[in-house]
Coordinates of C-alpha atoms in Angstrom, one line a residue:
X126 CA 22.4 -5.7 4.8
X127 CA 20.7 -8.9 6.4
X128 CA 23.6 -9.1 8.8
X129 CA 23.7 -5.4 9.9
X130 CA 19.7 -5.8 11.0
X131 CA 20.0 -9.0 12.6
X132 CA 23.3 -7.3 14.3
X133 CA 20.5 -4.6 15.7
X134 CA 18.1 -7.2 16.5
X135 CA 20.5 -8.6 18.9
X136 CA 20.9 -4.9 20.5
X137 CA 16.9 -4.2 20.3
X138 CA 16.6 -5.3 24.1
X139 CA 18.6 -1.6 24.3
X140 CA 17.3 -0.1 21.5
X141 CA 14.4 -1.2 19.6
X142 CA 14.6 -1.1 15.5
X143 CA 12.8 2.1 13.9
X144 CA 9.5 0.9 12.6
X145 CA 8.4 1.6 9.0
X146 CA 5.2 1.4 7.4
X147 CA 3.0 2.1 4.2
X148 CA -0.7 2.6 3.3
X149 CA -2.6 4.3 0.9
X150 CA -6.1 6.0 0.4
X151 CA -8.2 8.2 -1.4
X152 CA -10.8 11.2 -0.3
X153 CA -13.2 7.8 1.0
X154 CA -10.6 6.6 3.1
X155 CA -8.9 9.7 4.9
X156 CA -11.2 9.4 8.1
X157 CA -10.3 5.6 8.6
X158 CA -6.3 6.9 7.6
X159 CA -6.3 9.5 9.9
X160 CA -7.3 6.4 13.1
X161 CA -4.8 4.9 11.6
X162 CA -1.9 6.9 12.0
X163 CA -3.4 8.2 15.4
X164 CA -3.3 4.2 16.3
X165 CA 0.4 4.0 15.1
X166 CA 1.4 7.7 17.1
X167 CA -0.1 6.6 20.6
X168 CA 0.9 2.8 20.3
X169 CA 4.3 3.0 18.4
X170 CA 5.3 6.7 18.0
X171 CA 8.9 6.2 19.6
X172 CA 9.7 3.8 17.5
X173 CA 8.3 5.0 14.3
X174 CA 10.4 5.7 11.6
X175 CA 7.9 6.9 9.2
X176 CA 4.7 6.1 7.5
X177 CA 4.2 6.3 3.7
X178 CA 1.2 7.3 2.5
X179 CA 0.2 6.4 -1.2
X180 CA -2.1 9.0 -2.7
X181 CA -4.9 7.0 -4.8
X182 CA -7.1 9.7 -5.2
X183 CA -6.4 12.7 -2.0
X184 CA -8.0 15.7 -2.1
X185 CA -5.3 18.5 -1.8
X186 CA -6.5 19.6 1.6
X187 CA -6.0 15.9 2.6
X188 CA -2.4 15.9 1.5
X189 CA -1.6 19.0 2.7
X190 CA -3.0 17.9 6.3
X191 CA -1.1 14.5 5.9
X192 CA 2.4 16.7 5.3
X193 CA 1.4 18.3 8.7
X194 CA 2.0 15.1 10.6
X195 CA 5.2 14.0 12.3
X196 CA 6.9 11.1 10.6
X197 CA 4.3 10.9 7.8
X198 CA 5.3 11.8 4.0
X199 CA 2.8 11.5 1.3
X200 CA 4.3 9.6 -2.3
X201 CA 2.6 9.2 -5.6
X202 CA 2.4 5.4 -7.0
X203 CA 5.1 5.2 -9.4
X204 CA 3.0 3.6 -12.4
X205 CA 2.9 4.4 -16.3
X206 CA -0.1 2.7 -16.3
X207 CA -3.4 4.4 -16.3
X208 CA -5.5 1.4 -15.6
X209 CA -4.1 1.2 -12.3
X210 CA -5.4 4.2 -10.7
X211 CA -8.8 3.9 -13.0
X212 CA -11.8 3.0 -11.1
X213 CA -13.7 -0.4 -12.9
X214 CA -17.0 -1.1 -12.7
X215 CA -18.3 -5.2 -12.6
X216 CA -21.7 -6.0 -12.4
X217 CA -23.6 -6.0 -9.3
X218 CA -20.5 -5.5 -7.6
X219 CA -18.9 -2.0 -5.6
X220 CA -16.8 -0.1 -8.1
X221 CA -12.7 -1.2 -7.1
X222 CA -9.6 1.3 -8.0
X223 CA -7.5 -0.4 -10.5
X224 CA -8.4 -4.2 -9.6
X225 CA -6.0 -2.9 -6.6
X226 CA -3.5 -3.7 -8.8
X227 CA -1.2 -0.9 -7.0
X228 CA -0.9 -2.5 -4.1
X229 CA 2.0 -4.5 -5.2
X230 CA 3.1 -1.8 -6.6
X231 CA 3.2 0.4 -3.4
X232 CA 4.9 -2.5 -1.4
X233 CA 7.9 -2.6 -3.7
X234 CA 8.2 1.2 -3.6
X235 CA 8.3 1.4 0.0
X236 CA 11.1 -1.1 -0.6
X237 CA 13.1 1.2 -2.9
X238 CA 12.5 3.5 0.5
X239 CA 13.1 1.4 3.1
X240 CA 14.6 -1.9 4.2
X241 CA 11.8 -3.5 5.5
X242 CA 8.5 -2.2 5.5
X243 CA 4.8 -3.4 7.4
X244 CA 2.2 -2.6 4.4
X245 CA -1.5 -1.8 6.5
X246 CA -4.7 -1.0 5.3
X247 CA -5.8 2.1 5.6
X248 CA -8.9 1.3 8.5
X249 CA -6.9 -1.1 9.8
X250 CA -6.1 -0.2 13.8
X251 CA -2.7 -0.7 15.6
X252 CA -3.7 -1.1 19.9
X253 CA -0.4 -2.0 20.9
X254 CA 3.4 -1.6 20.1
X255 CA 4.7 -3.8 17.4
X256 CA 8.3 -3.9 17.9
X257 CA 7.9 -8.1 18.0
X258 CA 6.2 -8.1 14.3
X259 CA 9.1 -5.4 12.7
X260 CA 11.3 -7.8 14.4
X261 CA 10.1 -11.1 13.2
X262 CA 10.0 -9.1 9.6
X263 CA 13.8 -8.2 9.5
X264 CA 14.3 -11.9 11.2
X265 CA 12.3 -14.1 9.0
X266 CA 12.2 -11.5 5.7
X267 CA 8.5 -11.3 5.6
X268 CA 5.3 -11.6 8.0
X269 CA 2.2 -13.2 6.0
X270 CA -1.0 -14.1 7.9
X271 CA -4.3 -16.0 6.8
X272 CA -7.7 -13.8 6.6
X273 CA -8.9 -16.2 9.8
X274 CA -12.0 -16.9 8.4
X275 CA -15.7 -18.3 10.2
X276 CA -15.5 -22.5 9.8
X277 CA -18.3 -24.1 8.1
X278 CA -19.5 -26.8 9.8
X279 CA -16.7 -29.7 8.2
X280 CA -14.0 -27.0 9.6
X281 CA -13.7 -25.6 5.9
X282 CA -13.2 -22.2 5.7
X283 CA -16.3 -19.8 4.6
X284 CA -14.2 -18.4 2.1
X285 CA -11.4 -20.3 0.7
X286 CA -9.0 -19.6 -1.9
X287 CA -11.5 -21.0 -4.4
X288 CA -13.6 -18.7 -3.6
X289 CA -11.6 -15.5 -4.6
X290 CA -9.8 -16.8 -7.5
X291 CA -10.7 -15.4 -10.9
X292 CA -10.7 -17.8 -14.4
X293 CA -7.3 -16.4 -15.3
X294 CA -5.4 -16.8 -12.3
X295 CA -7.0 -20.5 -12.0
X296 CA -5.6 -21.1 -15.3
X297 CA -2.3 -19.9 -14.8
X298 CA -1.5 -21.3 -11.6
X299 CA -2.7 -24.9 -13.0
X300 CA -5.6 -25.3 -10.0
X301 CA -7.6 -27.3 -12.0
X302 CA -4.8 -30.5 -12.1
X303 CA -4.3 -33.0 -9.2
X304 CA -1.4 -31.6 -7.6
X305 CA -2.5 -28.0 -7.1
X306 CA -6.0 -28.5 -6.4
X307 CA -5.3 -28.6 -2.9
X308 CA -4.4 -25.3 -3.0
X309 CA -8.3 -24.2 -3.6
X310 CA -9.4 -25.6 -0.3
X311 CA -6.9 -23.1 2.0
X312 CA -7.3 -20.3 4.1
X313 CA -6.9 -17.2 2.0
X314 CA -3.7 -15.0 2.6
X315 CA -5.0 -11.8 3.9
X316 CA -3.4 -8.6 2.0
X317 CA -4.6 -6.3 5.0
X318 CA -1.4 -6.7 6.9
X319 CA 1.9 -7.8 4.5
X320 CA 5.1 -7.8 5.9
X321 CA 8.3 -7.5 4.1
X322 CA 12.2 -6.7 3.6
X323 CA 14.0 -6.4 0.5
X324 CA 15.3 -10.1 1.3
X325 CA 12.0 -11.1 0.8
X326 CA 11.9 -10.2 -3.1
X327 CA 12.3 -13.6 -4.6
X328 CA 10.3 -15.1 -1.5
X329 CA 7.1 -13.2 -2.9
X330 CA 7.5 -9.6 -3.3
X331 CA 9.0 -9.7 -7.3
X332 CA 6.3 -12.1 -8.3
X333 CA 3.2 -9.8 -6.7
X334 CA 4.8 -6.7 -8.6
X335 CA 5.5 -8.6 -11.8
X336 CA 1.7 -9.6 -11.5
X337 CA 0.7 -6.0 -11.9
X338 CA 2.1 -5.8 -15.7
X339 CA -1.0 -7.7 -16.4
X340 CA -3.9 -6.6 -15.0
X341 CA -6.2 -9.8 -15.9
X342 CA -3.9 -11.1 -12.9
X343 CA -6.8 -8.7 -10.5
X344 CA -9.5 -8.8 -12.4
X345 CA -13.0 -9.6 -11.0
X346 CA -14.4 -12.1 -14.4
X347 CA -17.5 -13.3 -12.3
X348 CA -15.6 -16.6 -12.1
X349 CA -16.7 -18.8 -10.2
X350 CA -19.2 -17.6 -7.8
X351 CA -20.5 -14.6 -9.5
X352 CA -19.0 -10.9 -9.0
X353 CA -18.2 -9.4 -6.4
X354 CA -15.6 -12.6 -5.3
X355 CA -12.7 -11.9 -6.5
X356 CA -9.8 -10.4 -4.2
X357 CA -7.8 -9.2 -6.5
X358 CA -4.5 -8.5 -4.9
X359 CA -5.1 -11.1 -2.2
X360 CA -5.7 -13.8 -4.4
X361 CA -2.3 -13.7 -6.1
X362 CA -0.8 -13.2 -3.2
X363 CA -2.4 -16.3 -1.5
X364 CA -1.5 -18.0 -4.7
X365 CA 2.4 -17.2 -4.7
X366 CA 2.3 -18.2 -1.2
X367 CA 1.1 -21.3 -1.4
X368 CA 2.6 -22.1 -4.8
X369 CA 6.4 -21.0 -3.3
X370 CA 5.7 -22.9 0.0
X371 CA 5.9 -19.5 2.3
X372 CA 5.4 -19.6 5.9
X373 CA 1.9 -18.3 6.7
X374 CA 0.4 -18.3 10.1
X375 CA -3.0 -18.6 10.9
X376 CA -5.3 -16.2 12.6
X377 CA -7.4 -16.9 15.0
X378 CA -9.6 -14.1 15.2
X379 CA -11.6 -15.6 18.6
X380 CA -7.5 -15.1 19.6
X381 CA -7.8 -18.4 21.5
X382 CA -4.5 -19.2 19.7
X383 CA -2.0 -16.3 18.7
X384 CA 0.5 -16.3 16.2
X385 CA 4.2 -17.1 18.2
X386 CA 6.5 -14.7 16.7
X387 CA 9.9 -16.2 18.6
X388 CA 8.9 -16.1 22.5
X389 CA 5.9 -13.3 21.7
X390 CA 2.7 -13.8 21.3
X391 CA 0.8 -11.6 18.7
X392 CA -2.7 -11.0 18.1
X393 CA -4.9 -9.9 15.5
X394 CA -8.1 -9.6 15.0
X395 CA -11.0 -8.5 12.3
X396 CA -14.1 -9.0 14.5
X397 CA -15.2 -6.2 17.0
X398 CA -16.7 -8.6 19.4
X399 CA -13.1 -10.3 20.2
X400 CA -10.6 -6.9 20.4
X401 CA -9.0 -7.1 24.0
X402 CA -6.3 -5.6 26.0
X403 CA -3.9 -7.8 24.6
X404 CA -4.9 -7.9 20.3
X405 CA -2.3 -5.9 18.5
X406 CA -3.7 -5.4 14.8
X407 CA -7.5 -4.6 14.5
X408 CA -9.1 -5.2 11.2
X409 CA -11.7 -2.2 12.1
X410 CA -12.8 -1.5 8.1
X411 CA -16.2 -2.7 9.5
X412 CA -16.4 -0.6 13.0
X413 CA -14.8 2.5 12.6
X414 CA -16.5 3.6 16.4
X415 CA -12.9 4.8 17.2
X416 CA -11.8 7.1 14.4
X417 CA -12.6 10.3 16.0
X418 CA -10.7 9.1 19.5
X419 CA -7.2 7.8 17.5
X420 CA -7.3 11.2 15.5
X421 CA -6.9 12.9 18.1
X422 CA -3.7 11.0 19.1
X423 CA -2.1 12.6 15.9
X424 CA 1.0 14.6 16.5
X425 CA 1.7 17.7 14.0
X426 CA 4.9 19.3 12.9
X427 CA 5.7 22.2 15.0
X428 CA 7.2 24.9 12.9

């Protein structure tokens, strides 16, 4: 399979690969969903094979609206787990959907769907076309990218992977003995933008699903920095990562330095006050300004 992709790689100067992605939201998220797939239509819409969207909690309107977009299809998450699509409550914390344990979950289905698949959140915004980052994906098995965090004043990271690990995944991992505690000082692994093939299952992919048979793996325990901290399915991520020596590359989200997938340069972002002509991926869960314009980029089945 790896050979017949890198074969198309090789004729994507021609033709470029079909591009497929996955997301999920419930009724709080449709607006943001709905920029996001207008992003994807006016940016990539040629090139887009399809995007799966997860239902975590859609109203039927929603779904029924979602089924009247070109190359979008709507899938349950494929859990016997109730847990995982139950909302939990820590203290003095926002409530969180199953520890967003189903994340994982939704990555390795889109697998079972598709050979490689770009996993985005749902108010996350694509600006430009992404053939480079499916590329690099099918090339390299998986695309994984820090959260590019603010620097304290020693050049730390504001919030490092100490930060949003919980008591059981510390204990697990071993982060407490010499040779891991490294580890705890690193940029965290963002889970907003995951990319991966079916190659990539031993790289990371199995481990992040097999995580989600125990759900103390998400869990937000308070521990260390009181609730609120944990990250849930980006802290085992980041873990695996680091533990399995993946390639991450760093984000710059000033964009002084972009990531160099091959000869391109890609750029991605979180902070409103840096998105340009030329940044790619816009982390917009904080400045959702552009909703109602990307919206309106939607195409709809015509029947």
């Amino acid at each position: 399979m790896r050979i017949v992709w890198c074969f198309l790689l090789l004729a994507s100067h021609l033709q470029a690969i079909p591009q497929y992605y996955c997301t999920a939201a419930d009724s709080g998220y449709f607006k943001p969903l709905m920029g996001l797939i207008g992003s994807i239509h006016e940016s990539n819409f040629d090139d887009l094979g399809e995007i799966a969207v997860f239902d975590i909690g859609l109203k039927k309107e929603e779904i029924s609206q979602l089924e009247n977009i070109q190359k979008v299809r709507v899938y349950r998450v494929d859990t016997d787990n109730p847990d995982v699509l139950h909302f939990f409550y820590p203290p003095n914390a926002r409530k969180t959907l199953g520890w967003y344990s189903w994340k994982p979950m939704v990555v390795k289905q889109s697998l079972d769907l598709f050979p490689y698949v770009l996993w985005i959140d749902a108010a996350a915004t694509v600006l430009r076309p992404l053939n480079n980052l499916f590329e690099s994906i099918v090339k390299n098995r998986y695309f994984l990218v820090t959260i590019g965090d603010e620097r304290k004043a020693d050049g730390s990271p504001v919030h490092s992977v100490d930060w949003q690990t919980n008591g059981f995944l510390r204990e697990k991992f071993q982060l407490e003995k010499e040779e891991n505690r490294w580890i705890l000082s690193q940029d965290c692994v963002t889970s907003c933008i995951v990319g991966a093939s079916r190659e990539a299952w031993d790289d990371f992919v199995g481990d992040w699903f097999e995580a989600t048979k125990d759900l103390r793996n998400f869990i937000d325990d308070g521990i260390p920095y009181g609730y609120g901290c944990a990250r849930h399915d980006q802290a085992v991520l980041t873990l695996i990562a680091y533990t399995k020596k993946l390639t991450i590359f760093d984000q710059d989200f000033t964009q002084k330095n972009p990531i160099a997938l091959g000869e391109d340069l890609f750029y991605i972002t979180w902070h409103h006050l840096f998105v340009d002509a030329k940044t790619s991926v816009y982390s917009s869960r904080q400045d959702l300004r552009a909703v109602p314009y990307f919206s309106s980029r939607i195409r709809l089945n015509s029947f």
